[in-house]
Coordinates of C-alpha atoms in Angstrom, one line a residue:
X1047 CA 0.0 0.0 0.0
X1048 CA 3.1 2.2 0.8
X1049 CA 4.3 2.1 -3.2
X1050 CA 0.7 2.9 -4.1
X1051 CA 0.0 5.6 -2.5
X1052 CA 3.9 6.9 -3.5
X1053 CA 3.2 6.0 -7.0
X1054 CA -0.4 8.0 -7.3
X1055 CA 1.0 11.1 -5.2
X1056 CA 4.2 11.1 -7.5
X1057 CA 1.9 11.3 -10.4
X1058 CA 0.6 14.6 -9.6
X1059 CA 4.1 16.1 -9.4
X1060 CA 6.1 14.1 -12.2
X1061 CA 7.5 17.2 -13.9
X1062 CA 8.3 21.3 -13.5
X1063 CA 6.8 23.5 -15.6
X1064 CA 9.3 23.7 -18.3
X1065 CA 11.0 20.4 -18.0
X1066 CA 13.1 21.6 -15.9
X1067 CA 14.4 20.6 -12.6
X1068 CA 15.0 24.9 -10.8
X1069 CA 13.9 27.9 -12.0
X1070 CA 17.5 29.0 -9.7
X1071 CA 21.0 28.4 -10.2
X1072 CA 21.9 25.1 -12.5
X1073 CA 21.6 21.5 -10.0
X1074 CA 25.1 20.3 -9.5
X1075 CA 25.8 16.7 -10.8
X1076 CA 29.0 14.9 -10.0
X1077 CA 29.1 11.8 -12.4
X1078 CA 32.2 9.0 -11.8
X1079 CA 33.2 7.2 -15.0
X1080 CA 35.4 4.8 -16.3
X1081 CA 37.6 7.0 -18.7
X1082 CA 36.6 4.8 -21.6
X1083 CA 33.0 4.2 -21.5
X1084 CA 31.2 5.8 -24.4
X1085 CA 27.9 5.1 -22.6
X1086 CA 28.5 6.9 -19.7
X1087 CA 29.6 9.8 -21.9
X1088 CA 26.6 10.1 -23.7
X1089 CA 24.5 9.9 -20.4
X1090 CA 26.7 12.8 -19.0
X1091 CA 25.8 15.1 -22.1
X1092 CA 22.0 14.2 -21.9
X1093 CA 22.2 15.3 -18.1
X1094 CA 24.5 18.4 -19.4
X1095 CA 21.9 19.2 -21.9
X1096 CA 19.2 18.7 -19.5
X1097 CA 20.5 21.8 -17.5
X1098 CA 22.5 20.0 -14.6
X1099 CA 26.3 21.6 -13.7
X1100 CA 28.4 18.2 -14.6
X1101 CA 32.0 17.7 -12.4
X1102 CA 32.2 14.2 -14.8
X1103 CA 35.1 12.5 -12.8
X1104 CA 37.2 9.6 -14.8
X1105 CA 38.1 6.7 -12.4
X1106 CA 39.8 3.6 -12.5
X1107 CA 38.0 2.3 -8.8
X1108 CA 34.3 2.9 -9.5
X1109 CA 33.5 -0.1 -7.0
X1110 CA 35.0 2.3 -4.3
X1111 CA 32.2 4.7 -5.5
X1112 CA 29.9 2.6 -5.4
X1113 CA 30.7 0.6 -2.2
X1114 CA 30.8 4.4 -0.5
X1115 CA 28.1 5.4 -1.3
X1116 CA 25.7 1.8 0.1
X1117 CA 24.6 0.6 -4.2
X1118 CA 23.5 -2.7 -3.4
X1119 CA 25.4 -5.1 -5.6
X1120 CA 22.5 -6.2 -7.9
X1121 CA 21.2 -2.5 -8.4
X1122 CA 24.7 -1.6 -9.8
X1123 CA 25.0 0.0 -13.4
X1124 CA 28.5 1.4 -15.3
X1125 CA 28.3 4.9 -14.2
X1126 CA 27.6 6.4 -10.6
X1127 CA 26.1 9.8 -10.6
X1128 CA 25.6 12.3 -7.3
X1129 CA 23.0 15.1 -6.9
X1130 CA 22.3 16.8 -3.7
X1131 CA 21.7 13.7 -1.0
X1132 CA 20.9 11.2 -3.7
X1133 CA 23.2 8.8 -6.2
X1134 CA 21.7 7.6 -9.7
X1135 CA 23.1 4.3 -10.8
X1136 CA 23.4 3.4 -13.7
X1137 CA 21.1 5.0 -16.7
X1138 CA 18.6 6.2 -14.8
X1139 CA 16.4 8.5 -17.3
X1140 CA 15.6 12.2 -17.5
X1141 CA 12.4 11.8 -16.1
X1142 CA 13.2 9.6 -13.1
X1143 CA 15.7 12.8 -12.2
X1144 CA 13.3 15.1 -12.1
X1145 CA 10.8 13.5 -10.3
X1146 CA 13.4 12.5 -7.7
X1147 CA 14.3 15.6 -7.3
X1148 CA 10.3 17.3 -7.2
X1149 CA 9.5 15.3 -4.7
X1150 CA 12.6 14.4 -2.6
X1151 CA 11.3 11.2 -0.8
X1152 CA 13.6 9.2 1.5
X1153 CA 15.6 7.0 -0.5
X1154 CA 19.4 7.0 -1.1
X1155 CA 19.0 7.2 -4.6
X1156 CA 17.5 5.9 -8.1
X1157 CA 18.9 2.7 -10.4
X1158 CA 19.2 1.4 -14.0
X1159 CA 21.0 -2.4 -13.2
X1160 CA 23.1 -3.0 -16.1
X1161 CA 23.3 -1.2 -19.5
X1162 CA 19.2 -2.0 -21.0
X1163 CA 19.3 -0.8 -24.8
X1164 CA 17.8 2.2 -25.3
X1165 CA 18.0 3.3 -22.0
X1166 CA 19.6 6.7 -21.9
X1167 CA 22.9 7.2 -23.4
X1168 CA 22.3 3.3 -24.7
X1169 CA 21.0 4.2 -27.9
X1170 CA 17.1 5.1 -29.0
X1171 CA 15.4 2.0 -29.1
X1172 CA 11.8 2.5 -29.4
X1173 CA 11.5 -0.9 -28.3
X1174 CA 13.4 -0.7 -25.1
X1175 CA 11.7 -2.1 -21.6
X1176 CA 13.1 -1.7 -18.5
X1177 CA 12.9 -0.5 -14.7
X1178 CA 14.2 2.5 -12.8
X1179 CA 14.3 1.3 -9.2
X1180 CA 14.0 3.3 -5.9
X1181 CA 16.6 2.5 -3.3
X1182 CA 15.3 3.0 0.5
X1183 CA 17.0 5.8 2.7
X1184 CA 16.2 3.3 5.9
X1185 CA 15.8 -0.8 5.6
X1186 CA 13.5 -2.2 2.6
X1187 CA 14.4 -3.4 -0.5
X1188 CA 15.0 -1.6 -4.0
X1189 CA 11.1 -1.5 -5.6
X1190 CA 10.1 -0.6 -9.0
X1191 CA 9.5 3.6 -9.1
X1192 CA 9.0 3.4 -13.3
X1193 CA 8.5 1.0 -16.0
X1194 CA 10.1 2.0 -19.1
X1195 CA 7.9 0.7 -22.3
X1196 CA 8.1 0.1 -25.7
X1197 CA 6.8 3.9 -27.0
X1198 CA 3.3 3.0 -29.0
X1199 CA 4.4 4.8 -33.0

């Protein structure tokens, strides 16, 4: 009943007028990258373009990253982004971002597992499907916060 009642109050609030996150100052986004992952790049403009202040930081220890900042093991993705109090693993989209940030529940942070296709910075696949999971601030387990669907053309 908890998700539920998250899930239909989240509706209400998905997006800022504008598609933007602030009407102040640019968010600040650090993003940690392996130095050769194309992928990662590509997700780092999208955010860049989006209107987030990127610090991208090449490194060769991501696992120290991750293991710092609590990512459970199976939520991890190839690219660990911070902004404000929360991390986004993986390629969590646009839209999961800006509802994170609207509403600012208590969770450490938002995750992509894995590289899906057509996820963002993973190509455009109109056919891509996958989840964008909600990690708990407190105890609980990861739980589905959006299902990403094959768009309808």
């Amino acid at each position: 009943m908890q998700r539920r009642s998250f899930l239909a109050m989240a509706a209400s609030a998905f997006v800022l007028p504008g598609g933007g996150v602030r009407a102040d100052a640019p968010t600040k986004m650090t993003v940690y990258k392996d130095p050769n992952c194309g992928c990662c790049h590509e997700w780092s403009k999208a955010m860049s373009a989006a209107g987030f202040s990127l610090d991208v930081r090449d490194t060769d220890d991501l696992a120290a990253v991750k293991a710092r900042l609590r990512v459970p093991a199976d939520m991890q993705g190839c690219h660990t982004a911070v902004v404000e109090e929360y991390y986004l693993e993986g390629h969590v989209p646009l839209e999961a971002v800006q509802r994170l940030l609207n509403e600012r529940p208590p969770l450490r942070g938002l995750a992509v597992p894995g590289m899906p296709p057509g996820s963002l910075g993973m190509g455009d696949d109109p056919q891509a499907s996958y989840d964008v999971y909600a990690i708990p601030a407190g105890t609980g387990a990861p739980y589905v916060l959006m299902e990403i669907r094959p768009r309808k053309g």
